[in-house]
PDB file of C-alpha atoms in Angstrom:
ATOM      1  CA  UNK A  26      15.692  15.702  -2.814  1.00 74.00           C
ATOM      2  CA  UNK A  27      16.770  14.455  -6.191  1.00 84.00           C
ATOM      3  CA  UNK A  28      14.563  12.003  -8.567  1.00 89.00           C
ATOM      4  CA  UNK A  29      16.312   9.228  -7.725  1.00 92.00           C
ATOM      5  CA  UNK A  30      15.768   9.707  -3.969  1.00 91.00           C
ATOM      6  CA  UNK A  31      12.065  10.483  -4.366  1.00 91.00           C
ATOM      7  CA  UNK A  32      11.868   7.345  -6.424  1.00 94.00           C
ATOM      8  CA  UNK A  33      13.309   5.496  -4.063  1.00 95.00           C
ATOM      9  CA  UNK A  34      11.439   6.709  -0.969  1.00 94.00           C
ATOM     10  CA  UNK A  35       7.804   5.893  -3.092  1.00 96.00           C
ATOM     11  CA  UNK A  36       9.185   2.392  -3.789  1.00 97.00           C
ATOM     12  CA  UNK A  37       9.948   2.208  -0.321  1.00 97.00           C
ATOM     13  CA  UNK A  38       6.106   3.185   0.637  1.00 97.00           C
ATOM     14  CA  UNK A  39       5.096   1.191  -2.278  1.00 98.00           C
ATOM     15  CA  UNK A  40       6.716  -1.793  -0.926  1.00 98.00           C
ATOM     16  CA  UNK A  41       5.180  -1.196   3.006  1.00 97.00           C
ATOM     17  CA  UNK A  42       1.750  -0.913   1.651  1.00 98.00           C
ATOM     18  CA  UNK A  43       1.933  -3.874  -0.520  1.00 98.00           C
ATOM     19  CA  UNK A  44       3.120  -5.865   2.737  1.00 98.00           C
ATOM     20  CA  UNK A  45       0.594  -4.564   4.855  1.00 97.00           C
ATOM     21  CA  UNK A  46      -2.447  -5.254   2.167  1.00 97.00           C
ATOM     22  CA  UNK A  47      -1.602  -8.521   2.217  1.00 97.00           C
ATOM     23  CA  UNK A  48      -1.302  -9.267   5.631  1.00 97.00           C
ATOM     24  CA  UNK A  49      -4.506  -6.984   6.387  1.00 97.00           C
ATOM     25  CA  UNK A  50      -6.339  -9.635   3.669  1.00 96.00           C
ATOM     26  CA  UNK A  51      -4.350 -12.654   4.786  1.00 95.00           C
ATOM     27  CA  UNK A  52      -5.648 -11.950   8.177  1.00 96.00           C
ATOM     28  CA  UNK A  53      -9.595 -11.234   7.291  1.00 95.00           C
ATOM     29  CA  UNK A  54      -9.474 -14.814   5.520  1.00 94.00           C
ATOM     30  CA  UNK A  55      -7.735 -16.714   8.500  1.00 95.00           C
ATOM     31  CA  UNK A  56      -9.727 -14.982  10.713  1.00 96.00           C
ATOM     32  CA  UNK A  57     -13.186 -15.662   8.579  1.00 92.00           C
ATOM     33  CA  UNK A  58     -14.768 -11.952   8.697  1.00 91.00           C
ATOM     34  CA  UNK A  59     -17.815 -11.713   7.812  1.00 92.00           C
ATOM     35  CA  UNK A  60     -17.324 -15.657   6.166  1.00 93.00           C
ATOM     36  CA  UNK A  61     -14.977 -14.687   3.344  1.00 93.00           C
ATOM     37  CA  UNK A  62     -12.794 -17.450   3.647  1.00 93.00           C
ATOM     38  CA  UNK A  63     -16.453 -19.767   3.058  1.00 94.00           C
ATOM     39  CA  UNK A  64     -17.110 -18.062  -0.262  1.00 94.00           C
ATOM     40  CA  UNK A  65     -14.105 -18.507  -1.215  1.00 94.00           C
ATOM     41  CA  UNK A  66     -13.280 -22.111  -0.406  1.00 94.00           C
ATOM     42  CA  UNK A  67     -17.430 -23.046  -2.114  1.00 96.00           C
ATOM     43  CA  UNK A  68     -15.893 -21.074  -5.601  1.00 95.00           C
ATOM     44  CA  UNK A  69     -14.761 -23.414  -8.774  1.00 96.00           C
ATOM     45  CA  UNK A  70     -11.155 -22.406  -7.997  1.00 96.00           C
ATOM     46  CA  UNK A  71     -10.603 -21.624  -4.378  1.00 96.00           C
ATOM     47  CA  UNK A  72      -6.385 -21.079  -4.762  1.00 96.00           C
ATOM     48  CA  UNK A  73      -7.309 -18.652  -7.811  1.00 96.00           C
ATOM     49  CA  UNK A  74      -9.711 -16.304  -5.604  1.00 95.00           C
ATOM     50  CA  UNK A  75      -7.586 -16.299  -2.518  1.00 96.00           C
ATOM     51  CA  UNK A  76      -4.639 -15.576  -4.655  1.00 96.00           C
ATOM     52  CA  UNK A  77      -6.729 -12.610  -6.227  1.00 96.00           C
ATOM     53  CA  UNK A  78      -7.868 -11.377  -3.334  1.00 95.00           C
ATOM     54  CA  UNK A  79      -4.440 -10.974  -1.463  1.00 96.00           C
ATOM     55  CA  UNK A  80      -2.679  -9.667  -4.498  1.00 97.00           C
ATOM     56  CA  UNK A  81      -5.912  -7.291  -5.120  1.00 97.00           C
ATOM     57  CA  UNK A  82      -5.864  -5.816  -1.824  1.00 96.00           C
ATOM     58  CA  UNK A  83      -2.239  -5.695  -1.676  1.00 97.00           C
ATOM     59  CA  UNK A  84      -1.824  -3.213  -4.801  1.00 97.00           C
ATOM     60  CA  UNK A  85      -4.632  -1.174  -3.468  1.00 98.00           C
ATOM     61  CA  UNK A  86      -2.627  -0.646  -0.233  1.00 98.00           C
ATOM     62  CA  UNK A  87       0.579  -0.165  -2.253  1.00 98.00           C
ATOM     63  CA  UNK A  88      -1.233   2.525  -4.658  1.00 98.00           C
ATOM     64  CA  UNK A  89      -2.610   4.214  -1.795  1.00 97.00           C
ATOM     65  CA  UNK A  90       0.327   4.552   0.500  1.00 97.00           C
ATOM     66  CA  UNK A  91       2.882   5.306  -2.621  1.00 97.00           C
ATOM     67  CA  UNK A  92       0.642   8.283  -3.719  1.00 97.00           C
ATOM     68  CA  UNK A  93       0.385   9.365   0.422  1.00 96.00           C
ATOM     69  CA  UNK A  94       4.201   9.167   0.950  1.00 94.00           C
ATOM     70  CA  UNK A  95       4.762  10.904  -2.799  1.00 94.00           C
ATOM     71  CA  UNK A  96       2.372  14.076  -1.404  1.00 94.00           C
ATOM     72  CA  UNK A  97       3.963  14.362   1.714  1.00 92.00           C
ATOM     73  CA  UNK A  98       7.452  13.969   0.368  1.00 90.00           C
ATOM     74  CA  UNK A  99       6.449  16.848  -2.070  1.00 89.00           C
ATOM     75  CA  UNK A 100       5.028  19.031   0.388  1.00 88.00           C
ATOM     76  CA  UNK A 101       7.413  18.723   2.709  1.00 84.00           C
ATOM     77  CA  UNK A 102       9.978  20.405   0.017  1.00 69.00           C
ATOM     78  CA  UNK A 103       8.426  23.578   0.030  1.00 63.00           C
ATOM     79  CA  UNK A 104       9.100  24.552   3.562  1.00 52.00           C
ATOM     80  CA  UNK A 105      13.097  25.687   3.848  1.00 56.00           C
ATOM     81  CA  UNK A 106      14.774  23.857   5.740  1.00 58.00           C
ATOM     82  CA  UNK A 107      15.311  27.017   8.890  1.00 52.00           C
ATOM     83  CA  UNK A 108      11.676  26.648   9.648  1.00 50.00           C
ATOM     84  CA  UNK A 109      10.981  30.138   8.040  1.00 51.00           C
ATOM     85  CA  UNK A 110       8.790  31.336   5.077  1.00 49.00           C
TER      86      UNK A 110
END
């Protein structure tokens, strides 16, 4: 696998984990676990802490599955491609 194709593939992971951070928060606020959507709607600026919530959840998804699909990518390279060492 080339740079370019390894790039692409961790965008690609990036991308999914981003997505599903910000459903996974979207979801705990509509759903009103453990009453986050109440602190946020009682803060000075309710749009502000929902927006930083989503978007702070979302990168930590994104981070996390990027890295993931980078190591498996990688380790996956160093078996040959018969199935023999």
């Amino acid at each position: 696998m080339n740079e370019r194709e390894l790039f692409r593939h961790v965008a690609l992971h990036f991308g999914m984990g981003a997505t599903l951070g910000a459903l996974f928060m979207t979801s705990l606020l509509v759903l009103n676990v453990q009453s986050i959507s109440d602190v946020v709607l009682r803060s000075t600026s309710p749009i502000t802490a929902t927006i930083v919530l989503v978007i702070g959840a979302s990168m930590y998804f994104a981070f996390g599955a990027a890295i993931t699909g980078f190591y498996f990518m990688i380790m996956d390279e160093d078996y040959p491609k018969g199935g023999r060492r």
